[in-house]
Every structure is written in structure tokens, then in C-alpha cells.
Amino acid sequence: MTDILEKDAASNRGIETLQKHAANWQLDRLVQILKYCREWNTRARNSHIAMLVVKAVVTTIPAAKLATYQGVPEILAGIAPYAERHFDRLDGMVGNSYLMDYTLFSMGSIHGESKEGYDEWIAGRKYLPPKVVEGRIQIGGSLVVEGKKGRNDDDSSNSDSDVMTIGDSDTESDSE
């Protein structure tokens, strides 16, 4: 399967070859391949191939026909939770890449203040870049970093170099 998918990807044909094969699979072979996909999908390393095979099957064979095959609905139900987990992981990686790009861009350039490369990069992106609204950074509608509001400029205990942490920590603080 990997070889078929790699050849299709190299020739920009998508999953056409795999769809042609899926259309000719007998019921027992189809069920066995979907079981393999369920197992492959449990690991991030193999999930891409598993999802492409599932896509080839569900785009080739009508859903009503798949639902009548014994065991197929249960197999597909077993694929769904891992698929959601992989898609959530990929969404997080996309969001983190924007946060990283935004952070690096905000740090400035060693070659001056040229924004040219960043603007070209943003123009070619499929996803929206992070938004900065009132000192807050939002990615995909989720608040990632928020600046301090209501800060008193006369208070010398507050400084611009405050460290903000995002997320939970497993370690205990010694400062208490």
C-alpha cells in the first residue's frame, strides 16, 4: 500500500490507483484491509496511509452499501476516535507553527526591519495567521497569550520582563 501511495503522490495523481483497487476488492478482503487500517491508525506514524486507504474505500463504495456489510460499521467506528486524535494533533501543530512564526517575526530580523518575506509567507498560507488584538495573541479563536491589563505605571514591582507560562506544570514551585 505504501508503494502505491508513494507512486501516486510522486505523479500527482492523488489516490486514483488505490481507488481503482478498492472498487475491485471482495467483501472479505475489504473487511481485512479496513481492520489493518484500524490498527495502522493507532500510531501517528502510519495514520496518514490508513486514512488515505479509508478515504479510497469510502469514496469508491457507497456508504449505504458499506453499512450493510457485517463488521464494517464497527471497524469504522473504531477508526474514528484515533482519526479525531490525529486531526487534533495536526491542528495543534499548525497553530504552534503560527505561534512560532509570529514569535520569530516579532523578534525582528538581523538584516533590518524588512517585512517582505513574512508578507509573502502569509499570502501563501492556507490557514489564517494569528491575530493580535489588545495585546493578546489568538490562534484559531483560542487565546494563546494575554498581556496584563490594568497595569499601574507607578508600581515599580511590575516590569515588562514578567514571565508568563502557558499550560500546567507537573513540578512544584519552591517560591511558596
CSV table of N, CA and C in Angstrom, one decimal, residues 46-114:
chain,number,residue,atom,x,y,z
A,46,ASN,N,1.7,5.8,11.1
A,46,ASN,CA,1.0,5.1,10.0
A,46,ASN,C,-0.3,5.7,9.7
A,47,SER,N,-0.8,6.7,10.4
A,47,SER,CA,-2.1,7.2,10.3
A,47,SER,C,-2.4,7.8,9.0
A,48,HIS,N,-1.4,8.4,8.4
A,48,HIS,CA,-1.7,9.0,7.1
A,48,HIS,C,-2.1,8.0,6.0
A,49,ILE,N,-1.3,6.9,6.0
A,49,ILE,CA,-1.6,5.9,5.0
A,49,ILE,C,-3.0,5.2,5.3
A,50,ALA,N,-3.3,5.0,6.6
A,50,ALA,CA,-4.5,4.4,7.0
A,50,ALA,C,-5.7,5.3,6.5
A,51,MET,N,-5.6,6.6,6.8
A,51,MET,CA,-6.7,7.5,6.4
A,51,MET,C,-6.8,7.6,4.9
A,52,LEU,N,-5.7,7.5,4.1
A,52,LEU,CA,-5.9,7.5,2.7
A,52,LEU,C,-6.6,6.3,2.2
A,53,VAL,N,-6.3,5.1,2.8
A,53,VAL,CA,-6.9,3.9,2.4
A,53,VAL,C,-8.4,4.0,2.7
A,54,VAL,N,-8.7,4.5,3.9
A,54,VAL,CA,-10.2,4.6,4.3
A,54,VAL,C,-10.9,5.6,3.3
A,55,LYS,N,-10.2,6.7,3.0
A,55,LYS,CA,-10.8,7.6,2.0
A,55,LYS,C,-11.0,7.0,0.7
A,56,ALA,N,-10.1,6.2,0.2
A,56,ALA,CA,-10.3,5.5,-1.0
A,56,ALA,C,-11.5,4.6,-1.0
A,57,VAL,N,-11.7,3.9,0.1
A,57,VAL,CA,-12.8,2.9,0.3
A,57,VAL,C,-14.1,3.7,0.3
A,58,VAL,N,-14.2,4.7,1.2
A,58,VAL,CA,-15.5,5.4,1.3
A,58,VAL,C,-15.8,6.3,0.2
A,59,THR,N,-14.9,6.7,-0.7
A,59,THR,CA,-15.2,7.4,-1.9
A,59,THR,C,-15.5,6.5,-3.1
A,60,THR,N,-15.2,5.3,-2.9
A,60,THR,CA,-15.4,4.3,-4.0
A,60,THR,C,-16.7,3.5,-3.8
A,61,ILE,N,-16.9,3.1,-2.6
A,61,ILE,CA,-18.0,2.2,-2.3
A,61,ILE,C,-19.1,3.1,-1.6
A,62,PRO,N,-20.3,3.1,-2.0
A,62,PRO,CA,-21.3,3.9,-1.4
A,62,PRO,C,-21.5,3.6,0.1
A,63,ALA,N,-21.8,4.6,0.9
A,63,ALA,CA,-21.9,4.4,2.4
A,63,ALA,C,-23.1,3.5,2.7
A,64,ALA,N,-24.1,3.5,2.0
A,64,ALA,CA,-25.3,2.6,2.2
A,64,ALA,C,-24.8,1.1,2.0
A,65,LYS,N,-24.0,0.9,1.1
A,65,LYS,CA,-23.5,-0.5,0.8
A,65,LYS,C,-22.5,-0.9,1.9
A,66,LEU,N,-21.6,0.0,2.3
A,66,LEU,CA,-20.7,-0.3,3.4
A,66,LEU,C,-21.4,-0.6,4.7
A,67,ALA,N,-22.5,0.1,5.0
A,67,ALA,CA,-23.2,-0.1,6.2
A,67,ALA,C,-23.9,-1.5,6.3
A,68,THR,N,-24.1,-2.1,5.1
A,68,THR,CA,-24.8,-3.4,5.1
A,68,THR,C,-23.8,-4.5,5.3
A,69,TYR,N,-22.5,-4.3,5.1
A,69,TYR,CA,-21.5,-5.3,5.3
A,69,TYR,C,-21.3,-5.6,6.8
A,70,GLN,N,-21.3,-6.9,7.1
A,70,GLN,CA,-21.2,-7.3,8.5
A,70,GLN,C,-19.8,-6.9,9.0
A,71,GLY,N,-19.7,-6.2,10.1
A,71,GLY,CA,-18.5,-5.8,10.8
A,71,GLY,C,-17.9,-4.5,10.3
A,72,VAL,N,-18.3,-4.0,9.2
A,72,VAL,CA,-17.7,-2.8,8.7
A,72,VAL,C,-18.0,-1.5,9.5
A,73,PRO,N,-19.3,-1.4,9.9
A,73,PRO,CA,-19.6,-0.2,10.7
A,73,PRO,C,-18.8,-0.2,12.0
A,74,GLU,N,-18.6,-1.3,12.7
A,74,GLU,CA,-17.9,-1.4,13.9
A,74,GLU,C,-16.4,-1.1,13.7
A,75,ILE,N,-15.9,-1.5,12.6
A,75,ILE,CA,-14.5,-1.2,12.2
A,75,ILE,C,-14.3,0.3,12.0
A,76,LEU,N,-15.2,0.9,11.3
A,76,LEU,CA,-15.1,2.3,11.0
A,76,LEU,C,-15.3,3.1,12.3
A,77,ALA,N,-16.2,2.6,13.2
A,77,ALA,CA,-16.4,3.3,14.5
A,77,ALA,C,-15.1,3.2,15.3
A,78,GLY,N,-14.3,2.2,15.1
A,78,GLY,CA,-13.0,2.0,15.8
A,78,GLY,C,-11.9,3.0,15.3
A,79,ILE,N,-12.1,3.3,14.0
A,79,ILE,CA,-11.1,4.2,13.4
A,79,ILE,C,-11.4,5.7,13.8
A,80,ALA,N,-12.6,6.0,14.0
A,80,ALA,CA,-13.0,7.4,14.2
A,80,ALA,C,-12.3,8.1,15.4
A,81,PRO,N,-12.2,7.5,16.6
A,81,PRO,CA,-11.6,8.2,17.7
A,81,PRO,C,-10.1,8.5,17.5
A,82,TYR,N,-9.4,7.6,16.9
A,82,TYR,CA,-8.0,7.8,16.6
A,82,TYR,C,-7.8,8.9,15.5
A,83,ALA,N,-8.7,8.8,14.6
A,83,ALA,CA,-8.6,9.9,13.5
A,83,ALA,C,-8.8,11.2,14.1
A,84,GLU,N,-9.8,11.4,15.0
A,84,GLU,CA,-10.0,12.7,15.7
A,84,GLU,C,-8.8,13.1,16.4
A,85,ARG,N,-8.2,12.2,17.1
A,85,ARG,CA,-6.9,12.5,17.9
A,85,ARG,C,-5.8,13.0,16.9
A,86,HIS,N,-5.7,12.3,15.8
A,86,HIS,CA,-4.6,12.7,14.8
A,86,HIS,C,-4.9,14.1,14.3
A,87,PHE,N,-6.2,14.3,13.9
A,87,PHE,CA,-6.6,15.6,13.4
A,87,PHE,C,-6.4,16.7,14.4
A,88,ASP,N,-6.7,16.5,15.7
A,88,ASP,CA,-6.4,17.4,16.7
A,88,ASP,C,-4.9,17.7,16.9
A,89,ARG,N,-4.1,16.7,16.8
A,89,ARG,CA,-2.7,16.8,16.9
A,89,ARG,C,-2.2,17.7,15.7
A,90,LEU,N,-2.7,17.4,14.5
A,90,LEU,CA,-2.2,18.2,13.4
A,90,LEU,C,-2.7,19.7,13.5
A,91,ASP,N,-3.9,19.9,14.0
A,91,ASP,CA,-4.4,21.3,14.2
A,91,ASP,C,-3.5,22.0,15.2
A,92,GLY,N,-3.1,21.3,16.3
A,92,GLY,CA,-2.2,21.9,17.3
A,92,GLY,C,-0.9,22.2,16.7
A,93,MET,N,-0.4,21.4,15.8
A,93,MET,CA,0.9,21.6,15.2
A,93,MET,C,0.8,22.8,14.3
A,94,VAL,N,-0.3,23.0,13.5
A,94,VAL,CA,-0.4,24.1,12.7
A,94,VAL,C,-0.5,25.4,13.5
A,95,GLY,N,-1.3,25.4,14.6
A,95,GLY,CA,-1.4,26.5,15.5
A,95,GLY,C,0.0,26.9,16.1
A,96,ASN,N,0.7,25.9,16.5
A,96,ASN,CA,2.0,26.1,17.1
A,96,ASN,C,3.0,26.7,16.1
A,97,SER,N,2.9,26.3,14.8
A,97,SER,CA,3.8,26.8,13.8
A,97,SER,C,3.5,28.3,13.6
A,98,TYR,N,2.3,28.7,13.6
A,98,TYR,CA,2.0,30.1,13.5
A,98,TYR,C,2.5,30.9,14.7
A,99,LEU,N,2.3,30.3,15.9
A,99,LEU,CA,2.9,31.0,17.1
A,99,LEU,C,4.4,31.1,17.0
A,100,MET,N,5.0,30.1,16.5
A,100,MET,CA,6.5,30.2,16.3
A,100,MET,C,6.9,31.2,15.3
A,101,ASP,N,6.2,31.2,14.2
A,101,ASP,CA,6.5,32.2,13.1
A,101,ASP,C,6.2,33.6,13.6
A,102,TYR,N,5.1,33.8,14.3
A,102,TYR,CA,4.8,35.1,14.9
A,102,TYR,C,5.9,35.6,15.8
A,103,THR,N,6.3,34.6,16.7
A,103,THR,CA,7.3,35.0,17.7
A,103,THR,C,8.6,35.3,17.0
A,104,LEU,N,9.1,34.5,16.1
A,104,LEU,CA,10.3,34.8,15.3
A,104,LEU,C,10.2,36.2,14.6
A,105,PHE,N,9.1,36.4,14.0
A,105,PHE,CA,8.9,37.7,13.3
A,105,PHE,C,8.9,38.9,14.2
A,106,SER,N,8.3,38.7,15.4
A,106,SER,CA,8.3,39.8,16.4
A,106,SER,C,9.6,40.1,16.9
A,107,MET,N,10.5,39.1,17.0
A,107,MET,CA,11.9,39.3,17.5
A,107,MET,C,12.7,40.2,16.6
A,108,GLY,N,12.2,40.3,15.3
A,108,GLY,CA,13.0,41.2,14.4
A,108,GLY,C,13.9,40.4,13.5
A,109,SER,N,14.5,41.1,12.6
A,109,SER,CA,15.5,40.4,11.7
A,109,SER,C,16.9,41.0,11.9
A,110,ILE,N,17.8,40.2,11.7
A,110,ILE,CA,19.2,40.6,11.8
A,110,ILE,C,19.6,41.5,10.6
A,111,HIS,N,18.8,41.5,9.6
A,111,HIS,CA,19.0,42.3,8.4
A,111,HIS,C,18.2,43.5,8.3
A,112,GLY,N,17.6,43.9,9.4
A,112,GLY,CA,16.8,45.2,9.4
A,112,GLY,C,15.4,44.9,9.6
A,113,GLU,N,14.5,45.8,9.3
A,113,GLU,CA,13.1,45.7,9.5
A,113,GLU,C,12.3,45.3,8.3
A,114,SER,N,12.9,44.5,7.4
A,114,SER,CA,12.2,44.1,6.2
A,114,SER,C,11.1,43.1,6.5
